[in-house]
Short mmCIF file of C-alpha atoms and ligand atoms in Angstrom, two decimals:
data_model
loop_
_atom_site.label_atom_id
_atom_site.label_comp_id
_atom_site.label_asym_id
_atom_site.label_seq_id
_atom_site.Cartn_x
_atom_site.Cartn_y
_atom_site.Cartn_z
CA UNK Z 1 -38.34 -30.68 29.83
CA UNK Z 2 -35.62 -31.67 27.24
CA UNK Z 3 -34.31 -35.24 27.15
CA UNK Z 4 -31.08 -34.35 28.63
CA UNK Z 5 -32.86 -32.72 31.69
CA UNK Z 6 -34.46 -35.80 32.54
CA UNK Z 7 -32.88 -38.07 34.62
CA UNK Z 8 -35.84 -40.35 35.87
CA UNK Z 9 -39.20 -42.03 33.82
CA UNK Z 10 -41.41 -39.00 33.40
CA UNK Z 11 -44.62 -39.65 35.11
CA UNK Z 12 -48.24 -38.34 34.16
CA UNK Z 13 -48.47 -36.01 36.79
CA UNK Z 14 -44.86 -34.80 35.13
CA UNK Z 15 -46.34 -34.18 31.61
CA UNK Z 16 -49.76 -32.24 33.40
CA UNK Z 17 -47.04 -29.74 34.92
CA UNK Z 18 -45.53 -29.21 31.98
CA UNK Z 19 -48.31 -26.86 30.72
CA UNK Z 20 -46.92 -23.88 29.05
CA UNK Z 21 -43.40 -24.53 29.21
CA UNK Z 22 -41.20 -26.09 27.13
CA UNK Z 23 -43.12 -27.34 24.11
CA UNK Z 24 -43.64 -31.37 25.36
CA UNK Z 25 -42.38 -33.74 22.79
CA UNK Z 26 -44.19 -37.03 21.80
CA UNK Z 27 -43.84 -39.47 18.87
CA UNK Z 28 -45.43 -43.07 18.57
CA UNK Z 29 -43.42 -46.86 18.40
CA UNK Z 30 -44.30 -49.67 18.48
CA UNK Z 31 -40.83 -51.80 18.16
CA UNK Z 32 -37.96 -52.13 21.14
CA UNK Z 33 -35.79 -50.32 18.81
CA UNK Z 34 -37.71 -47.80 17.46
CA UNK Z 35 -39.06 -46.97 21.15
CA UNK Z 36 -35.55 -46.50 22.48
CA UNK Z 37 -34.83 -44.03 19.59
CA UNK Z 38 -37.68 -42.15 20.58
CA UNK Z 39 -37.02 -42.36 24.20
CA UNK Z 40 -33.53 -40.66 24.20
CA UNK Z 41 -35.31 -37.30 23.09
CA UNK Z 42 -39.13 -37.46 23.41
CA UNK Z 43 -41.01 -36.94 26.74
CA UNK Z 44 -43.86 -39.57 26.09
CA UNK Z 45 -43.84 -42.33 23.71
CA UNK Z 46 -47.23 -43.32 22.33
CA UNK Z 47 -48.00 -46.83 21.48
CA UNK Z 48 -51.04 -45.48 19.44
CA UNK Z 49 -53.59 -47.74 17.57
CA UNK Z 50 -51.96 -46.32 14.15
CA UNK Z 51 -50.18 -49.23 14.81
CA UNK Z 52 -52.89 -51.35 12.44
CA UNK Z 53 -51.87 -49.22 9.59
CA UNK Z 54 -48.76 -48.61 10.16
CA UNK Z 55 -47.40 -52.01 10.52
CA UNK Z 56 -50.32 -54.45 9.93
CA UNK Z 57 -51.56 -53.27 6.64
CA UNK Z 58 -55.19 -52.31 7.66
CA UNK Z 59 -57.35 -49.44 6.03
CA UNK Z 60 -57.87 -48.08 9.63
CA UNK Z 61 -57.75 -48.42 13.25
CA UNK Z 62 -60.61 -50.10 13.59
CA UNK Z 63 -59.45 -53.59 13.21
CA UNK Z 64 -57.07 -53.18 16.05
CA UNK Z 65 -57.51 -55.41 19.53
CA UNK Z 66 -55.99 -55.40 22.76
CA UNK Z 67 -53.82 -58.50 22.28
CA UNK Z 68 -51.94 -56.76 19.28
CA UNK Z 69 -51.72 -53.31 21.46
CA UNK Z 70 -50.85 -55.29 24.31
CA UNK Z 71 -47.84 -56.97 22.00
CA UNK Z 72 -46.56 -53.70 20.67
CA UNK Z 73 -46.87 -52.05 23.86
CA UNK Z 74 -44.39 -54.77 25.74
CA UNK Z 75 -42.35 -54.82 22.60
CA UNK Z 76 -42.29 -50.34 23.35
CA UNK Z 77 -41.85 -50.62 27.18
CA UNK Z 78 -38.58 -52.65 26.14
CA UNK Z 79 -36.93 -49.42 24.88
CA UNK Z 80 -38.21 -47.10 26.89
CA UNK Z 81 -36.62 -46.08 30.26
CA UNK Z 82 -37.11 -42.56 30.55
CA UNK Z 83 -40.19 -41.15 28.59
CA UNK Z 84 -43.71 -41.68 29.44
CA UNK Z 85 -45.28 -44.58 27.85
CA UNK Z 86 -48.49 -44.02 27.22
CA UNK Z 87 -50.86 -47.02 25.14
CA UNK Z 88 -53.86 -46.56 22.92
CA UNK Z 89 -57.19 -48.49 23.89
CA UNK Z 90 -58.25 -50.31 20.34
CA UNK Z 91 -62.01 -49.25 19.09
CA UNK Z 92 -64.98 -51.66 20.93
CA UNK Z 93 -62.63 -52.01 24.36
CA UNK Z 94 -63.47 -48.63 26.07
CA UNK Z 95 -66.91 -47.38 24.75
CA UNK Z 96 -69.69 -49.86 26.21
CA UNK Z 97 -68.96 -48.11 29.70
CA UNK Z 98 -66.51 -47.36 32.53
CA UNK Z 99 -66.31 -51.14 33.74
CA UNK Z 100 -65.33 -52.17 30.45
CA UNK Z 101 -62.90 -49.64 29.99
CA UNK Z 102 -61.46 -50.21 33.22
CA UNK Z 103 -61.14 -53.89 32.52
CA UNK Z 104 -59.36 -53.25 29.61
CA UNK Z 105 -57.33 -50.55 30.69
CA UNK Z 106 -55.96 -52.60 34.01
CA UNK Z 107 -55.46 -54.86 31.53
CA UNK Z 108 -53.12 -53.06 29.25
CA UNK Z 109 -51.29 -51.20 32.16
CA UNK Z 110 -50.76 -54.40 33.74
CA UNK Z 111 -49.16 -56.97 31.27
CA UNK Z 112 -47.43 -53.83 29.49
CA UNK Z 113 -46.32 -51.67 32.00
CA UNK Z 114 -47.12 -48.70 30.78
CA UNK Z 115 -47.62 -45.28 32.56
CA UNK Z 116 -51.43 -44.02 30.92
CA UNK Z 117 -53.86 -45.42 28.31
CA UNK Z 118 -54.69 -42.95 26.33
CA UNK Z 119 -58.94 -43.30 24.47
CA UNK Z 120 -60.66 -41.39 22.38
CA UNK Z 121 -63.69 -38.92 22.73
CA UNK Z 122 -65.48 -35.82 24.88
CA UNK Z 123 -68.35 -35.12 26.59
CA UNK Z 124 -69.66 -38.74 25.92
CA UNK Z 125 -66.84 -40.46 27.04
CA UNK Z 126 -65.99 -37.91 30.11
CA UNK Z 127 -67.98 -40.01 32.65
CA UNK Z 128 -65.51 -43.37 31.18
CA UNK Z 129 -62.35 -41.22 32.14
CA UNK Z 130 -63.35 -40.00 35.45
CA UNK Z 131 -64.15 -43.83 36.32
CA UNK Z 132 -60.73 -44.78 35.13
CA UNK Z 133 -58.65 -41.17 36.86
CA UNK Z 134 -60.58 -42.15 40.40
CA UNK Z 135 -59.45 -45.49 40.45
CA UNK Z 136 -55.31 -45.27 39.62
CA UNK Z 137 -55.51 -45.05 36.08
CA UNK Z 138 -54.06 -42.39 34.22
CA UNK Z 139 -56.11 -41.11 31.17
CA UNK Z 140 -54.74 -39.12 28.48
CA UNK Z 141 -57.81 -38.14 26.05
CA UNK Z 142 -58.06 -37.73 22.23
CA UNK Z 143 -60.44 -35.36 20.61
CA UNK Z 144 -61.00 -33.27 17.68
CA UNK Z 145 -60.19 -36.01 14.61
CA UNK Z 146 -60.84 -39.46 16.16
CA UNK Z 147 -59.94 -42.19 13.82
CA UNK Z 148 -61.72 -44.60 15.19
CA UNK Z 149 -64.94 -42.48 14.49
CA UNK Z 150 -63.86 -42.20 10.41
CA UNK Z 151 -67.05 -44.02 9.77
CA UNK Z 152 -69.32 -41.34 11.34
CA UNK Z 153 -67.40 -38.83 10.43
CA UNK Z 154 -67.70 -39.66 6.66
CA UNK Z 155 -63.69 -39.38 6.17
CA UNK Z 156 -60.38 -37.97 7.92
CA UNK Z 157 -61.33 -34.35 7.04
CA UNK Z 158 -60.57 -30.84 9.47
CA UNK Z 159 -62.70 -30.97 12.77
CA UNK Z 160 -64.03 -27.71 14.48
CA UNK Z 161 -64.63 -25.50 11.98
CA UNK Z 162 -66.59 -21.98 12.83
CA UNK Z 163 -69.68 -23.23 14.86
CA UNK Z 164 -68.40 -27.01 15.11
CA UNK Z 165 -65.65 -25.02 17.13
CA UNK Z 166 -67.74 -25.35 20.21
CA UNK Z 167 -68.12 -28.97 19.92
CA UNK Z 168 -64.74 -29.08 20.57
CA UNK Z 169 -64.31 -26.68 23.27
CA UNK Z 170 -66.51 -28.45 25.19
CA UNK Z 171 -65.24 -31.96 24.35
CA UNK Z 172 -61.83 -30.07 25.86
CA UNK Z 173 -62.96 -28.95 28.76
CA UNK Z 174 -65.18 -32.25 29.78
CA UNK Z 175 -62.44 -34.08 29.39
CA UNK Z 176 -59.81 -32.08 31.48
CA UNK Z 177 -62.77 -31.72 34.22
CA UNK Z 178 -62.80 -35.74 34.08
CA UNK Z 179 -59.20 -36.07 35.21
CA UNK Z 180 -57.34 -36.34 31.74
CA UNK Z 181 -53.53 -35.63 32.38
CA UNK Z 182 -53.32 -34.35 28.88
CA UNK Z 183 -55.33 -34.44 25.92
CA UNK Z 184 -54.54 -34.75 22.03
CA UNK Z 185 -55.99 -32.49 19.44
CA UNK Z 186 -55.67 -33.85 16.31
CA UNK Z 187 -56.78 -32.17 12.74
CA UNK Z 188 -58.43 -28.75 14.05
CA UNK Z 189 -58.14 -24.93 13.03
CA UNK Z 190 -55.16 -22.99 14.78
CA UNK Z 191 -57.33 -20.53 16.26
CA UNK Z 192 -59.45 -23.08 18.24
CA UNK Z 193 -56.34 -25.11 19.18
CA UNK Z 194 -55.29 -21.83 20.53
CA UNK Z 195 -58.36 -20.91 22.40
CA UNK Z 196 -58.33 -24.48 23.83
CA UNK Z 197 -55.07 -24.44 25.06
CA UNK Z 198 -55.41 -20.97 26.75
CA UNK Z 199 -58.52 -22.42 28.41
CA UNK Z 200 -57.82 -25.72 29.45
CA UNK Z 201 -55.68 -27.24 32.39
CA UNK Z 202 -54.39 -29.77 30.96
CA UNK Z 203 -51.37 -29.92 28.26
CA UNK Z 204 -52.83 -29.98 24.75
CA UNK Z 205 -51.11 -32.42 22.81
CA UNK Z 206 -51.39 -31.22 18.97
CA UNK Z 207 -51.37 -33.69 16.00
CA UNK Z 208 -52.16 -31.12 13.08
CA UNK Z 209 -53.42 -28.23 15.19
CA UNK Z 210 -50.64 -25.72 15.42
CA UNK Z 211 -47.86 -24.45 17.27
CA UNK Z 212 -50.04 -23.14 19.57
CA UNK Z 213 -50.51 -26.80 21.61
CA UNK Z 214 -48.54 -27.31 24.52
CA UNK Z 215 -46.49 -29.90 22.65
CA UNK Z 216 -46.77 -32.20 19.96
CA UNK Z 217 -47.13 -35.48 18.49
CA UNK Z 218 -46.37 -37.25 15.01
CA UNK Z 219 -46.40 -40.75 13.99
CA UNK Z 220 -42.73 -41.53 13.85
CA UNK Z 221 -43.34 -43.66 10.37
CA UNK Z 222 -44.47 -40.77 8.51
CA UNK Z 223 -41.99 -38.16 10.10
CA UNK Z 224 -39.06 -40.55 9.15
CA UNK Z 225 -40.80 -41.17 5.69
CA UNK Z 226 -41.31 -45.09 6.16
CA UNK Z 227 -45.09 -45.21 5.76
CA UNK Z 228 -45.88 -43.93 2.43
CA UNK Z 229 -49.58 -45.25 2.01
CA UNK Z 230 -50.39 -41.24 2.31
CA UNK Z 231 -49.45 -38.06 3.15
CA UNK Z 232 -51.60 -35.79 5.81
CA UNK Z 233 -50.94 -32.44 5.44
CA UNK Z 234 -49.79 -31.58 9.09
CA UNK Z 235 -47.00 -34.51 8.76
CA UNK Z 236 -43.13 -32.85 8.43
CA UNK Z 237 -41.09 -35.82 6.61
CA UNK Z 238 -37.30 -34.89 8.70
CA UNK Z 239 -36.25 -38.19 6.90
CA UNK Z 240 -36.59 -40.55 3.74
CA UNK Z 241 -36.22 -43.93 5.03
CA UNK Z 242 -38.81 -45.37 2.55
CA UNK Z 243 -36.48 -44.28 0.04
CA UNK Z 244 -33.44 -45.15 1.56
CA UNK Z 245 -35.05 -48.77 2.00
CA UNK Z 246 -36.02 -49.15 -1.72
CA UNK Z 247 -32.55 -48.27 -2.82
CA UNK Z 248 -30.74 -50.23 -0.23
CA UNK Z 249 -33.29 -53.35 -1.25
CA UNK Z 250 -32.72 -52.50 -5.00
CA UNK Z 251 -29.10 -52.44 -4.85
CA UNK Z 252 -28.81 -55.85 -2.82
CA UNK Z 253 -31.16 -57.80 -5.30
CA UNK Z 254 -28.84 -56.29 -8.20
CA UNK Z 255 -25.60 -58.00 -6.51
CA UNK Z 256 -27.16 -61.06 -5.03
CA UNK Z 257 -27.84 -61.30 -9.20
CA UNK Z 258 -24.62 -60.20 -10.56
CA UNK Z 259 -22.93 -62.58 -7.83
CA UNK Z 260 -21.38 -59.68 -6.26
CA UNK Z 261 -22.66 -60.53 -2.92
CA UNK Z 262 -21.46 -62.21 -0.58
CA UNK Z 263 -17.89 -60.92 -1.27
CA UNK Z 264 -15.23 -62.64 -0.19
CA UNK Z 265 -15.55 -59.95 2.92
CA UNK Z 266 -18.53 -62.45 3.50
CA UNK Z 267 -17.44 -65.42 3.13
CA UNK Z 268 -15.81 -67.83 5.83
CA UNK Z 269 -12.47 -69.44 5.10
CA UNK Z 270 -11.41 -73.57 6.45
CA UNK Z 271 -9.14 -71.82 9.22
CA UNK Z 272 -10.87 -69.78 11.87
CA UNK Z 273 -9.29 -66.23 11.99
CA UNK Z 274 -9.08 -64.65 15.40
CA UNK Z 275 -11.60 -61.83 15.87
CA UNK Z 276 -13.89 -62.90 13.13
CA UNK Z 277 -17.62 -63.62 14.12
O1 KIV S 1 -52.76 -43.86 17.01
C1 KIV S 1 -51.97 -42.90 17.02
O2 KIV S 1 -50.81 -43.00 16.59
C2 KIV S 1 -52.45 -41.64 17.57
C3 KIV S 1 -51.59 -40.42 17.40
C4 KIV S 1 -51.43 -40.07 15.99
C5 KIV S 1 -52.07 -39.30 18.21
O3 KIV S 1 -53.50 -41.58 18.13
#
């Protein structure tokens, strides 16, 4: 399913099919601009609740709402036209029970426009995703490392390892048999991402669990190196903007200083010049 294959939006029943093919490619936005960059070579776009850290400033996901996923996700749809566009349900708008969530979700879907919500959680939140699946919306689940659990999970660390392994296998397979059209696996040992995947029907969607997921998914700030608060382990930087930035902003403060910019490039003469804007 490569980005010059597709010629229409990708739906979720698309990205389901796409088990064991072609490696399915996702990466998150949140801006028009940054979606449509995405868009011309991923298969889904995630507006994902990172967004609170990414771009807000907070110390986790927690403090996100549905009016500031709701912005970023029109702000996404803007730039996307051929990917999936899935959107993240904030912490406190899914988890009291399936009428909630399905309030919430309709809500999303509706003023956004996007194709799936995606929530996090297993075998407790299976019965909230079969609610949603029966009644037209699309569900893509998140389990393994759950940010929005950090709290009870003491910390960010590796989940699923040896006999926590079947926590996780069963989260997987409650949430497939719940109608999930995919399902993230974020921060877990290669050989259970493995064993998942083989015995799953849904596309795992791996976030620090191996090459052996059915595709994959990265924050797009921290694989372009723009958010530089930390550094997981399973992030690949293909990019230095942060860098980039911090020189380009250096350099400019430098000239603005030594009166070197605006140049007379800049500047606007008495006499309007054809052409010039
Ligand atoms: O919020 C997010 O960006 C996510 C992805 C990292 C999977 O959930």
């Amino acid at each position: 399913m490569s980005a010059s294959a597709k010629l229409r939006a990708l739906t979720p029943p698309a990205i389901a099919k796409a088990k064991g093919g072609t490696p399915i490619v996702c990466l998150t936005a949140y801006t028009t601009p940054v979606a449509r960059l995405v868009d011309a070579h991923c298969d889904l776009v995630l507006v994902g609740d990172s967004v609170g850290m990414v771009l807000h400033g907070l110390p986790s996901t927690l403090g996100v709402t549905i009016d500031m996923m709701i912005l970023h996700g029109k702000a996404a749809r803007r730039g996307v036209s051929r990917a999936l566009l899935v959107v993240d349900l904030p912490f406190g708008s899914y988890e009291e029970g399936p009428d909630q969530a399905f309030r919430n979700a309709a809500r999303v879907m509706a003023e956004t426009g996007c194709g799936a919500v995606k929530l996090e959680g297993g075998t407790a939140i299976a019965p909230t995703i079969a609610f949603l699946t029966l009644r037209g919306i699309p569900v893509m689940a998140h389990i393994g490392l759950t940010p929005q659990s950090v709290n009870a999970f003491g910390g960010y660390g590796v989940q699923g390892r040896g006999a926590d392994g079947e926590r996780i296998r069963r989260d997987a397979q409650a949430v497939a048999e719940a109608g999930a059209f995919a399902v993230v696996l974020e921060k877990v040992p290669e050989s259970l991402a493995a064993r998942i995947t083989q015995d799953v029907a849904i596309p795992t969607i791996g976030i620090g669990a191996s090459a052996a997921c059915d595709g994959q998914i990265l924050v797009v700030d921290d694989m372009l190196g723009a958010f530089a608060d930390f550094r997981p382990k399973f992030v690949k930087r293909y990019a230095e903007l942060g860098d980039a930035a911090d020189r380009a902003i250096a350099a400019y403060a430098a000239e603005v200083r030594a009166r070197k910019f605006p140049a007379a490039e800049h500047v606007f003469g008495d006499a309007p010049k054809e052409g010039a804007a």
